CSV table of C-alpha atoms and ligand atoms in Angstrom, one decimal:
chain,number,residue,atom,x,y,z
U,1,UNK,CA,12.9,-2.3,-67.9
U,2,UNK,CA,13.0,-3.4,-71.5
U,3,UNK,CA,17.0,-4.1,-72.9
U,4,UNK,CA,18.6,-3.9,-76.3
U,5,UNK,CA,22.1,-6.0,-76.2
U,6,UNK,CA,24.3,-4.8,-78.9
U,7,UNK,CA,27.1,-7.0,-79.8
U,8,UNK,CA,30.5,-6.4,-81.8
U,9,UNK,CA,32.1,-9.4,-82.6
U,10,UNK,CA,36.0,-9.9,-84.0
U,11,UNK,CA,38.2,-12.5,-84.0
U,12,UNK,CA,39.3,-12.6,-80.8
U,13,UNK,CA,36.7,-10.1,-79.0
U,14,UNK,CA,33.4,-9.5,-78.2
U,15,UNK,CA,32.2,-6.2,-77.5
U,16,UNK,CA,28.7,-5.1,-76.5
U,17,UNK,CA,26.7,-3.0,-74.9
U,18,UNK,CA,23.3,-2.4,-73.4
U,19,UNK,CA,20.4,0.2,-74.3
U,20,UNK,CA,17.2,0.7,-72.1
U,21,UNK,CA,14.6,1.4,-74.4
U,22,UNK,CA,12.2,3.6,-72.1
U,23,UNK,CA,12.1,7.1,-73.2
U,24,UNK,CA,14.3,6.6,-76.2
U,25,UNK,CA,17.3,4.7,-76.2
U,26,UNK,CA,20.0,5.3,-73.2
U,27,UNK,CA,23.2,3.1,-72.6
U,28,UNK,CA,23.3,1.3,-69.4
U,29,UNK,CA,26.7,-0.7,-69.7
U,30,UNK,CA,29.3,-1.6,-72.2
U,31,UNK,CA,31.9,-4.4,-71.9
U,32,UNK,CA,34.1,-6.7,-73.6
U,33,UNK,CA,35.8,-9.9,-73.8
U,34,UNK,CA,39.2,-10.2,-74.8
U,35,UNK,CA,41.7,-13.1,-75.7
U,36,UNK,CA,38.9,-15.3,-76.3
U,37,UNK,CA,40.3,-18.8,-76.6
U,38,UNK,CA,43.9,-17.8,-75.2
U,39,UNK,CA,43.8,-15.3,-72.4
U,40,UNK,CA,39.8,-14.7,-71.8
U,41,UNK,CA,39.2,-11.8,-69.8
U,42,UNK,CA,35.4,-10.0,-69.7
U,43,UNK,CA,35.5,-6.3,-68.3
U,44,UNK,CA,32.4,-4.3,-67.9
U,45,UNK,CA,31.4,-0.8,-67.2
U,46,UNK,CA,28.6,1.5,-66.4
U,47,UNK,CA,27.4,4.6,-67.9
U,48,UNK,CA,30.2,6.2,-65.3
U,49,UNK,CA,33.1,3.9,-66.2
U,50,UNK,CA,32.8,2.2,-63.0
U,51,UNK,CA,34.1,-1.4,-63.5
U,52,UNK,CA,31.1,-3.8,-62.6
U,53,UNK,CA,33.2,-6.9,-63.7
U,54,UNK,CA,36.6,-7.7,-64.3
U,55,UNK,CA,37.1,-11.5,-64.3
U,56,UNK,CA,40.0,-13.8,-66.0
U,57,UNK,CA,38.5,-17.0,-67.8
U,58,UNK,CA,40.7,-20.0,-68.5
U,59,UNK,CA,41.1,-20.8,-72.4
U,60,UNK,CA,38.6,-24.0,-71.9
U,61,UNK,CA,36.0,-22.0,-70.4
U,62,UNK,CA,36.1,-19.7,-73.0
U,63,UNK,CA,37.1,-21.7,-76.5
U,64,UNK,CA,35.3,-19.6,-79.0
U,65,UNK,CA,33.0,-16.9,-79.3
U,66,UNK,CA,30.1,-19.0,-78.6
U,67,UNK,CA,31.2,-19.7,-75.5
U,68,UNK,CA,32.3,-16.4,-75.0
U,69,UNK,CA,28.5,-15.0,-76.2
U,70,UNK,CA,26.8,-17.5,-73.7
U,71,UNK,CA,29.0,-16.6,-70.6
U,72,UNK,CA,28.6,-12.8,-71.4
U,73,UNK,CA,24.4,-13.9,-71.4
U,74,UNK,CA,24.5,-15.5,-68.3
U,75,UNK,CA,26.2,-12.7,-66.5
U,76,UNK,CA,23.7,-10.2,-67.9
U,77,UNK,CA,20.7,-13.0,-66.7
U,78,UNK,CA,22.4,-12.8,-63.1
U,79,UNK,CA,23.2,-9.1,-62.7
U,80,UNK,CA,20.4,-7.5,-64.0
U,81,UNK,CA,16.2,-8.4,-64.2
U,82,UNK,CA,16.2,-6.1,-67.2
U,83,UNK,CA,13.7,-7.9,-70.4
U,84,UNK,CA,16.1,-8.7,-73.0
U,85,UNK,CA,13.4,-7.8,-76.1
U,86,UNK,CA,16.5,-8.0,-78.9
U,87,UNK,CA,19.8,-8.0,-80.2
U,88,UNK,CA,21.2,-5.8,-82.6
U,89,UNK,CA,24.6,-7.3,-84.2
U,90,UNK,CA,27.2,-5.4,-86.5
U,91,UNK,CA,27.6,-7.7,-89.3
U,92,UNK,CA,30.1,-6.6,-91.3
U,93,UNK,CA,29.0,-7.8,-95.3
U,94,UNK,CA,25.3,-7.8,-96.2
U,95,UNK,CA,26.4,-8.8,-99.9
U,96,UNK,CA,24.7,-6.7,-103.5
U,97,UNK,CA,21.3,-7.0,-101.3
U,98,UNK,CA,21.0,-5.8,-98.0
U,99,UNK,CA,20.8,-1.9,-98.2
U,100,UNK,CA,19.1,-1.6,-94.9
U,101,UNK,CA,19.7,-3.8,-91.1
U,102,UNK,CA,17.6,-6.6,-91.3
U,103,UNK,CA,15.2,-9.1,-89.0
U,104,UNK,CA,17.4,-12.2,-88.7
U,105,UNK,CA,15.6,-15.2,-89.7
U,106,UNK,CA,16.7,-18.8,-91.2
U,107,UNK,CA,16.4,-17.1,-94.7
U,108,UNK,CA,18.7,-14.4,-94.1
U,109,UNK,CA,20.9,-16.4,-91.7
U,110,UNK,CA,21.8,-18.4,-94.9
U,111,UNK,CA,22.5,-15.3,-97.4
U,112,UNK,CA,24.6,-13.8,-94.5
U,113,UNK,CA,26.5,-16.8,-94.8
U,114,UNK,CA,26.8,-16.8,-98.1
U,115,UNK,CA,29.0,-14.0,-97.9
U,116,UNK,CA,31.3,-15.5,-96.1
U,117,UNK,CA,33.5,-15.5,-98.9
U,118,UNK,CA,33.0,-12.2,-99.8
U,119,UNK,CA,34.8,-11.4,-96.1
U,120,UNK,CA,36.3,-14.4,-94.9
U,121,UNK,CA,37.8,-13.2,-91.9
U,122,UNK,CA,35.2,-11.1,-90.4
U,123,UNK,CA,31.8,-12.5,-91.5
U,124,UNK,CA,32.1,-16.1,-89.4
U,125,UNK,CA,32.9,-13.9,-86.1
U,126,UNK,CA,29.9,-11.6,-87.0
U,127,UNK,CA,27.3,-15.2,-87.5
U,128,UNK,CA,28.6,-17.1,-84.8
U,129,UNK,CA,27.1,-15.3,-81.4
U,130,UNK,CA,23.9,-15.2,-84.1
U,131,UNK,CA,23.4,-18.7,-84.1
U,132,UNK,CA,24.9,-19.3,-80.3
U,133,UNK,CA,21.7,-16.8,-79.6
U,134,UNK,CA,19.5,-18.7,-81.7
U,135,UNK,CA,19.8,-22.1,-80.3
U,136,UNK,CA,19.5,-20.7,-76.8
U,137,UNK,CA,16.6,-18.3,-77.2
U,138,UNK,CA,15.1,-18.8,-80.8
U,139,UNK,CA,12.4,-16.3,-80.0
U,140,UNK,CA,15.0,-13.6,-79.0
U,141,UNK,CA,14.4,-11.1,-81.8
U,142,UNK,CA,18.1,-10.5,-83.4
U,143,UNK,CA,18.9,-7.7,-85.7
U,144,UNK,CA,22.0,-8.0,-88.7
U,145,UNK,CA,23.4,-4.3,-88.7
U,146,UNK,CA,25.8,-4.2,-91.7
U,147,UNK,CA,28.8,-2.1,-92.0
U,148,UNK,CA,28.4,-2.1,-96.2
U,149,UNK,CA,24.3,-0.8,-96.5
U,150,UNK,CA,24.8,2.9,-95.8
U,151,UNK,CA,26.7,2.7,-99.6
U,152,UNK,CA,24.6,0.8,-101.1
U,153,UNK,CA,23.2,3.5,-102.9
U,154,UNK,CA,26.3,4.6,-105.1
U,155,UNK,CA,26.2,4.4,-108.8
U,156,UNK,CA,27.3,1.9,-110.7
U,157,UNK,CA,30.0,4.0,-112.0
U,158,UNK,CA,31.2,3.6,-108.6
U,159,UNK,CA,30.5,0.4,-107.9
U,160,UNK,CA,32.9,-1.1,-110.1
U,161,UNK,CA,36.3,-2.6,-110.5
U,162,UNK,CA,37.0,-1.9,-114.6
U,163,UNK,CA,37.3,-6.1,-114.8
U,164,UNK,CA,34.8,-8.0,-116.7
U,165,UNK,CA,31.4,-7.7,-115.8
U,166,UNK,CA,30.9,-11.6,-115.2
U,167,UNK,CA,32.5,-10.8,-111.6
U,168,UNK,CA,30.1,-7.9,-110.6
U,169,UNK,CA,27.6,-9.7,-111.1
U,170,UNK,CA,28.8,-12.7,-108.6
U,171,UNK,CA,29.5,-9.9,-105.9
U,172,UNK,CA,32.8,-8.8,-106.8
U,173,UNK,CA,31.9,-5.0,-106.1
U,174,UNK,CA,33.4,-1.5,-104.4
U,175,UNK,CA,31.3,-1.6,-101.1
U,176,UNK,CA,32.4,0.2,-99.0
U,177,UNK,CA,32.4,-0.7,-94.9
U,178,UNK,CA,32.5,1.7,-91.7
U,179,UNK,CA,29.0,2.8,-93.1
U,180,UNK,CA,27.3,2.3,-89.2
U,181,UNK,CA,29.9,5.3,-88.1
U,182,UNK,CA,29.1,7.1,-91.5
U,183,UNK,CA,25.4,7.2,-90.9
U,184,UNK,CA,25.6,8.2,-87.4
U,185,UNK,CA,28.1,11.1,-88.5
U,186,UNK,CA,25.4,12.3,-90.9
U,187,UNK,CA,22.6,12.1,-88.9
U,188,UNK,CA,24.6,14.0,-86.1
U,189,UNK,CA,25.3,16.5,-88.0
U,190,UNK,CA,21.9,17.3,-89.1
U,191,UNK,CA,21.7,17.7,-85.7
U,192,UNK,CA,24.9,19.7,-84.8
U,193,UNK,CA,25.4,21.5,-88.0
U,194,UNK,CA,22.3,21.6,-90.2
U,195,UNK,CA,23.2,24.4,-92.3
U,196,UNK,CA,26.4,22.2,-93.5
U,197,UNK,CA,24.3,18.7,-93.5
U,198,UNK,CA,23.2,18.6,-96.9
U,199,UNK,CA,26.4,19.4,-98.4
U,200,UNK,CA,29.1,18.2,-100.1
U,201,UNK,CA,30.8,16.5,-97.0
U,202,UNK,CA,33.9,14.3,-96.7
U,203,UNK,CA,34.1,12.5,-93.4
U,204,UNK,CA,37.5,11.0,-92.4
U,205,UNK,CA,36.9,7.5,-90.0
U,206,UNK,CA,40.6,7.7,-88.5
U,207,UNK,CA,41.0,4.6,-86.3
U,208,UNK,CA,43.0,1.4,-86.2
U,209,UNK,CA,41.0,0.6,-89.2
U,210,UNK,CA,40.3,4.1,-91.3
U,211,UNK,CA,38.7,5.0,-94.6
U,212,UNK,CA,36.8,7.9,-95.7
U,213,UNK,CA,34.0,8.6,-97.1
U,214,UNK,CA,32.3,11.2,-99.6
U,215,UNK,CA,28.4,12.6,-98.1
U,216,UNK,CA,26.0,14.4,-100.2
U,217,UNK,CA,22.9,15.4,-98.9
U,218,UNK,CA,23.6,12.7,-95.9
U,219,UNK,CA,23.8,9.9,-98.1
U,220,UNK,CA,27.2,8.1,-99.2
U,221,UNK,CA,28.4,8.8,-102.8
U,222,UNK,CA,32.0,6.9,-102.6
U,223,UNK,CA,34.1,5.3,-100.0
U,224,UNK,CA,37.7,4.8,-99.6
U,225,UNK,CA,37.3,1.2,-98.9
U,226,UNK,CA,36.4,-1.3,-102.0
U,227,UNK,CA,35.6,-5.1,-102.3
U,228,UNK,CA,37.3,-5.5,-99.0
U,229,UNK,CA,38.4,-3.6,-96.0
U,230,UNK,CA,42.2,-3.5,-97.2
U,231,UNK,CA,41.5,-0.6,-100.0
U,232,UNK,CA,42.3,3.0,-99.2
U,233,UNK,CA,43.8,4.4,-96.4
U,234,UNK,CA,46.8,2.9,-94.7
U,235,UNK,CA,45.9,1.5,-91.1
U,236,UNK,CA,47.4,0.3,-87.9
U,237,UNK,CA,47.7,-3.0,-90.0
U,238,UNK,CA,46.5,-3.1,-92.8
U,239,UNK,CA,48.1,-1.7,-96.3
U,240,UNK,CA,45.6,0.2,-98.1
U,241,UNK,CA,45.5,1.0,-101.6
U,242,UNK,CA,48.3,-0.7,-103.0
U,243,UNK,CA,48.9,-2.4,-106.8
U,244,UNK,CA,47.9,-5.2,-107.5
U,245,UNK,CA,50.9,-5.9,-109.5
U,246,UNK,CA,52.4,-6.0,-105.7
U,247,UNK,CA,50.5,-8.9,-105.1
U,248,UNK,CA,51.3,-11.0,-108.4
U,249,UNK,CA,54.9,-10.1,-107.7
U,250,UNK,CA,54.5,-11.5,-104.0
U,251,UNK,CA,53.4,-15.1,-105.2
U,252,UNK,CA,55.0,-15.1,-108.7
U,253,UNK,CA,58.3,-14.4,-107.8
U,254,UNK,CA,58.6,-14.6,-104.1
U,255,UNK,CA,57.1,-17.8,-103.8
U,256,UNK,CA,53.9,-16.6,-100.7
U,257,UNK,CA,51.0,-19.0,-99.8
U,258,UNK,CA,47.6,-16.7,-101.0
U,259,UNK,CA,47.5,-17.2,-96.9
U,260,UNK,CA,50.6,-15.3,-96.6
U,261,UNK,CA,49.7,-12.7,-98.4
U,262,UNK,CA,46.9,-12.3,-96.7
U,263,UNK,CA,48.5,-12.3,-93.2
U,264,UNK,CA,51.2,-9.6,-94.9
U,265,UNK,CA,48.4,-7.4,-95.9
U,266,UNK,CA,45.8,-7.6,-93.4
U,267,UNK,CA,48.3,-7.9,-89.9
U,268,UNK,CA,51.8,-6.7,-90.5
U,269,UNK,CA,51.7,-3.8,-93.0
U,270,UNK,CA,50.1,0.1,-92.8
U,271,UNK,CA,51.7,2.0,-89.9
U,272,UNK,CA,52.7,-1.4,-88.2
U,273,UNK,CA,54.6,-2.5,-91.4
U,274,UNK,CA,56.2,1.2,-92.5
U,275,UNK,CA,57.4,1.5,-89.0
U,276,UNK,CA,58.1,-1.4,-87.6
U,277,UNK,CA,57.4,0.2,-84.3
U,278,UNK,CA,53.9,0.1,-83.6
U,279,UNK,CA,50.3,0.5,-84.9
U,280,UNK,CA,49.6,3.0,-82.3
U,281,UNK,CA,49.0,6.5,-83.7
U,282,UNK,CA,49.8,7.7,-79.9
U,283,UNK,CA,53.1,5.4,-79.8
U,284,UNK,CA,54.0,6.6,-82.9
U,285,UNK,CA,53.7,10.4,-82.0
U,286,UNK,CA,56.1,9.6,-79.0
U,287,UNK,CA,58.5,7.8,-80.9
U,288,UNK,CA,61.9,9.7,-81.7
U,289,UNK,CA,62.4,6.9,-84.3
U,290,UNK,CA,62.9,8.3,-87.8
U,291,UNK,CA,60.2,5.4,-89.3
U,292,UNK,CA,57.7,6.4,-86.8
U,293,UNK,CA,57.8,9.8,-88.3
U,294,UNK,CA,58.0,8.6,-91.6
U,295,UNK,CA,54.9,6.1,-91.1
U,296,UNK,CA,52.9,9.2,-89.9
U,297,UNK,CA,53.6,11.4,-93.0
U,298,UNK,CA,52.6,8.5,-95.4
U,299,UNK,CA,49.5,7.8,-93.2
U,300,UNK,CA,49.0,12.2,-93.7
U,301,UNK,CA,50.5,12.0,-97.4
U,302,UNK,CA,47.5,9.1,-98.5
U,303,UNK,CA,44.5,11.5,-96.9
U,304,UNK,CA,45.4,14.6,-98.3
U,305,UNK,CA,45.1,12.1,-101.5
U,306,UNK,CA,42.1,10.5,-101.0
U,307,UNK,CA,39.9,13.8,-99.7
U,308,UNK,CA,41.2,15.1,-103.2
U,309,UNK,CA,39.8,11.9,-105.0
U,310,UNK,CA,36.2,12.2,-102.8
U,311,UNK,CA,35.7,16.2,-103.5
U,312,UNK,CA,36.5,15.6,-107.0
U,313,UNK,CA,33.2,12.7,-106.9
U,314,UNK,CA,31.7,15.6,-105.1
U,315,UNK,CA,32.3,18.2,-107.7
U,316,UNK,CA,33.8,20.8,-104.5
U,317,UNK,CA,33.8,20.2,-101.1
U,318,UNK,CA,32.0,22.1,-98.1
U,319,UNK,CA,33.3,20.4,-95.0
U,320,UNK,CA,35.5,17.9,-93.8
U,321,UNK,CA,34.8,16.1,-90.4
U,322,UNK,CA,36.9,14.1,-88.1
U,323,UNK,CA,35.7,10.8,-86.2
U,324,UNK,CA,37.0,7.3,-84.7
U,325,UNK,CA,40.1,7.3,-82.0
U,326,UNK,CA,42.6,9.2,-84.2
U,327,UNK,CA,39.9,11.5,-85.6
U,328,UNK,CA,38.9,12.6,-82.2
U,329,UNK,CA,41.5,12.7,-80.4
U,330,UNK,CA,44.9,13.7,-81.8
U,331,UNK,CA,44.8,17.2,-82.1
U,332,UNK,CA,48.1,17.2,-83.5
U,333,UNK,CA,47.1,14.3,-86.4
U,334,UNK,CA,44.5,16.9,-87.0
U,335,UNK,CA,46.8,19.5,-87.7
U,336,UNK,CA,48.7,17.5,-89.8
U,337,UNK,CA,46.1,16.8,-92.0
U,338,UNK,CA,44.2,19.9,-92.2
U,339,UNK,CA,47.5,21.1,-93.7
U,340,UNK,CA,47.1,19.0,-96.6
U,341,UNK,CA,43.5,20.5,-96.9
U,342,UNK,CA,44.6,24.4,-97.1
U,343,UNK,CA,44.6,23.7,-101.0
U,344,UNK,CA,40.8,23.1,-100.5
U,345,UNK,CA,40.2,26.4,-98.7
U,346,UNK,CA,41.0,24.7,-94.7
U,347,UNK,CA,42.3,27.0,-92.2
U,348,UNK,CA,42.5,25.9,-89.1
U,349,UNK,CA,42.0,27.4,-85.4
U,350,UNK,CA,44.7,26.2,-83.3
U,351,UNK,CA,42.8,26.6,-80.2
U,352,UNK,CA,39.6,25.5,-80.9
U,353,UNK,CA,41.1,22.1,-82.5
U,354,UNK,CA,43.4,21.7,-79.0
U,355,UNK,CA,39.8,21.7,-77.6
U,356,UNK,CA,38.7,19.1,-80.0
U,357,UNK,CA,35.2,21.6,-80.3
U,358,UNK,CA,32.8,20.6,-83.1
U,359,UNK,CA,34.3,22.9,-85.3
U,360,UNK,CA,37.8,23.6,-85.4
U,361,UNK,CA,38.1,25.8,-88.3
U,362,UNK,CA,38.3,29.5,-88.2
U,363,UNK,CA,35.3,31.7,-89.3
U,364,UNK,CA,37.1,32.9,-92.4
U,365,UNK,CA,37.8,28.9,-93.5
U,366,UNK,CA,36.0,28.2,-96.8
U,367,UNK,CA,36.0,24.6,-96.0
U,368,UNK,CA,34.4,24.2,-92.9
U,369,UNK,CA,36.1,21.0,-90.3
U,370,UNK,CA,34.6,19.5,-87.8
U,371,UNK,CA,34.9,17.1,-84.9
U,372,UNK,CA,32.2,14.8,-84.3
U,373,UNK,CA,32.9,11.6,-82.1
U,374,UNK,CA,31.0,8.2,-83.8
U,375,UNK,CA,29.0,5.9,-81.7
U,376,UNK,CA,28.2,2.9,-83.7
U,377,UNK,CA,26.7,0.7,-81.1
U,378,UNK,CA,24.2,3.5,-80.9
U,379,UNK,CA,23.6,3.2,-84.2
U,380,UNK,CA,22.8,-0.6,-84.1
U,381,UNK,CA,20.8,-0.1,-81.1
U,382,UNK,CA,18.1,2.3,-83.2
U,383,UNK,CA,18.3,0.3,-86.5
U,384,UNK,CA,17.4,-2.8,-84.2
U,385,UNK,CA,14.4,-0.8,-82.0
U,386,UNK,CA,13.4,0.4,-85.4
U,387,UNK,CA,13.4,-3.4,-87.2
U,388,UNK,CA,12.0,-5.1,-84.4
U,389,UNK,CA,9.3,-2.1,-83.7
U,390,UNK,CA,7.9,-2.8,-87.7
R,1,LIG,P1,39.3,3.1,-82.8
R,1,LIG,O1,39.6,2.0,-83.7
R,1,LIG,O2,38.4,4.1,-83.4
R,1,LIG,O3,39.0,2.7,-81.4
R,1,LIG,O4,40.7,3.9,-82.7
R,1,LIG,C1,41.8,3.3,-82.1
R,1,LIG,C2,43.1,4.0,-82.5
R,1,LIG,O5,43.0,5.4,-82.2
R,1,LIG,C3,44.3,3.6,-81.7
R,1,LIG,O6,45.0,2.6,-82.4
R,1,LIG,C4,45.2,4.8,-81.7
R,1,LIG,O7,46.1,4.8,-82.8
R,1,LIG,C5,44.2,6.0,-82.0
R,1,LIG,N1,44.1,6.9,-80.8
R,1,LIG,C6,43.3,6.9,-79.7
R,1,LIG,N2,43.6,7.9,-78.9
R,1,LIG,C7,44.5,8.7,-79.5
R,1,LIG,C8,45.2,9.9,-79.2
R,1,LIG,N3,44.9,10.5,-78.1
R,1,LIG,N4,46.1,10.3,-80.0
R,1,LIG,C9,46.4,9.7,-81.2
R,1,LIG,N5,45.8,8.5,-81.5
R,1,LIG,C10,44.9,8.0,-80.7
């Protein structure tokens, strides 16, 4: 049987999955290696969630994610006699230039890196199981899936940062990231809810990180997220949308490294930071803590903002939809927020959103709101049967 791996790679993780090919795509297993370099442990399940591996690595067998990529290869060699024809990777900046996933060769390998600075904590994760591929199977067809080409198409006007043009043009631009679930969203929903599809859509990715994002006629018009994935939304750890005066006043007058800043913004701020109990939507909902509560109705507060911000870019708004882990699955976080929406014409039906159904507004609701659950290893998988197949 012929194989697409998909592979997910963070700073600490590697997530992937496989796809059989024959008779359109279909996912066999999915799996993940934690703690790489400290505590490595791979887990993988079927399509059933049974565990077919749960095995503890020590810290030397598992340094990096190279290591971590080529241990993850061998077990797939020994397990399965599947034909491996490509890898599809998520590859989280493709820079001014890459509007579409692209068939990785030496050429683009180098640009890729060149945006290393454009996302200096993400895009070295992203390259390294590239190149750990490349020197083991350079014939291996891989795929660069980026998170940033599904806005590539907004206007200038919203491209920029009002800051002299000198720094557009090196790259310093409003991208926009999470596009992979955006673009599954909006192709789902021609499928689920065609009559809506071409709208004016606003689609709310709520998960450890979140942003949202303004659809019309199933392409991107604005994001929530800007040069880098800090903008917007608060999340689990990170601040969103803040001043930068906040920043100047962090190393002017309190004396922080750029690197401690960064660790402030990225790792101990959003829900994390405002409630200094956890960055946990679920953890927070149980808390009886009063800054738990209070973490959740600034994370609420900031969305009803921002879905004002993106129907205004839409001129009106038609429908809202929910994805990622707080999106699908906190029917009570969806409350919350559809409350801040009942300005735009939401009304909600209680039972249908305890259900988590696809849509969860009553018939009467002038804005329509949905539920519909992102897969973006799915979406990796096609782009990369659809690069290699050209
Ligand atoms: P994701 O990054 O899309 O995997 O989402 C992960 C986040 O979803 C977690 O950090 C939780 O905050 C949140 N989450 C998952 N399940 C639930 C739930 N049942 N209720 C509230 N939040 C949830």
């Amino acid at each position: 049987m012929d194989v697409i791996l998909v592979v997910n790679a963070g700073s600490s993780s590697l997530k992937f999955e496989v796809f059989s090919v024959e008779g359109g795509l279909s996912k066999l297993l999915k799996g993940q290696m934690e703690g790489v370099g400290t505590a490595p442990r791979l887990r993988i399940k079927g399509t059933g969630s049974e565990m077919l591996a749960d095995h503890q690595h020590s810290p030397s067998e598992v340094p990096d994610l190279p290591a971590a990529m080529r241990l993850v290869g061998d077990w797939l060699r020994e397990r399965h006699q599947d034909r491996l024809v490509a890898v599809g990777h998520r590859v989280v900046h493709g820079g001014p230039d890459y509007d579409r996933a692209v068939l990785i060769d030496k050429t683009v390998l180098a640009d890729l890196e060149s945006y290393v600075p454009l996302a200096p904590l993400h895009q070295p994760n992203n390259l390294a199981p590239i190149r750990a591929i490349r020197q083991r199977r350079p014939d291996l067809p891989q795929v660069a899936c980026f998170d940033t080409s599904f806005h590539r198409g907004h206007s200038a006007v919203a491209d920029h940062y009002a800051i002299p043009e000198r720094f557009y043009a090196e790259g310093v631009r409003r991208y926009g990231f999470h596009g992979l679930s955006y673009e599954y969203v909006a192709n789902r929903l021609r499928e689920l809810a065609p009559e809506i599809a071409g709208g004016r859509i606003v689609v709310a990715h709520l998960g450890s990180g979140a942003s949202m994002c303004a659809l019309l006629g199933g392409h991107s018009v604005e994001s929530t997220f800007g040069f880098t994935a800090l903008d917007g939304l608060p999340m689990g750890t990170r601040c969103g949308q803040i001043d930068p005066g906040v920043i100047l006043y962090l190393l002017d007058q309190k004396g922080m490294k750029p690197d401690g800043v960064r660790d402030l913004l990225y790792k101990e701020s959003g829900l994390m930071g405002l409630s200094g109990v956890s960055n946990d939507v679920r953890a927070l909902l149980e808390s009886l803590q009063s800054s738990a509560a209070f973490a959740l109705e600034h994370f609420v507060h900031r969305i009803g903002l921002h879905a004002g911000m993106l129907a205004a870019a839409l001129g009106g708004i038609d429908a809202f939809v929910f994805t990622a882990g707080i999106g699908e699955n906190s029917p009570e976080m969806r409350k919350r927020i559809v409350a801040k929406l009942e300005w735009l014409g939401a009304k909600l039906d209680p039972e249908r959103n305890a259900k988590g159904d696809l849509l969860i507004s009553t018939p009467d609701s002038r804005l329509r709101v949905y539920v519909v659950p992102t897969d973006e290893e799915l979406m990796i998988a096609r782009h990369t049967l659809a690069t290699t197949r050209t």
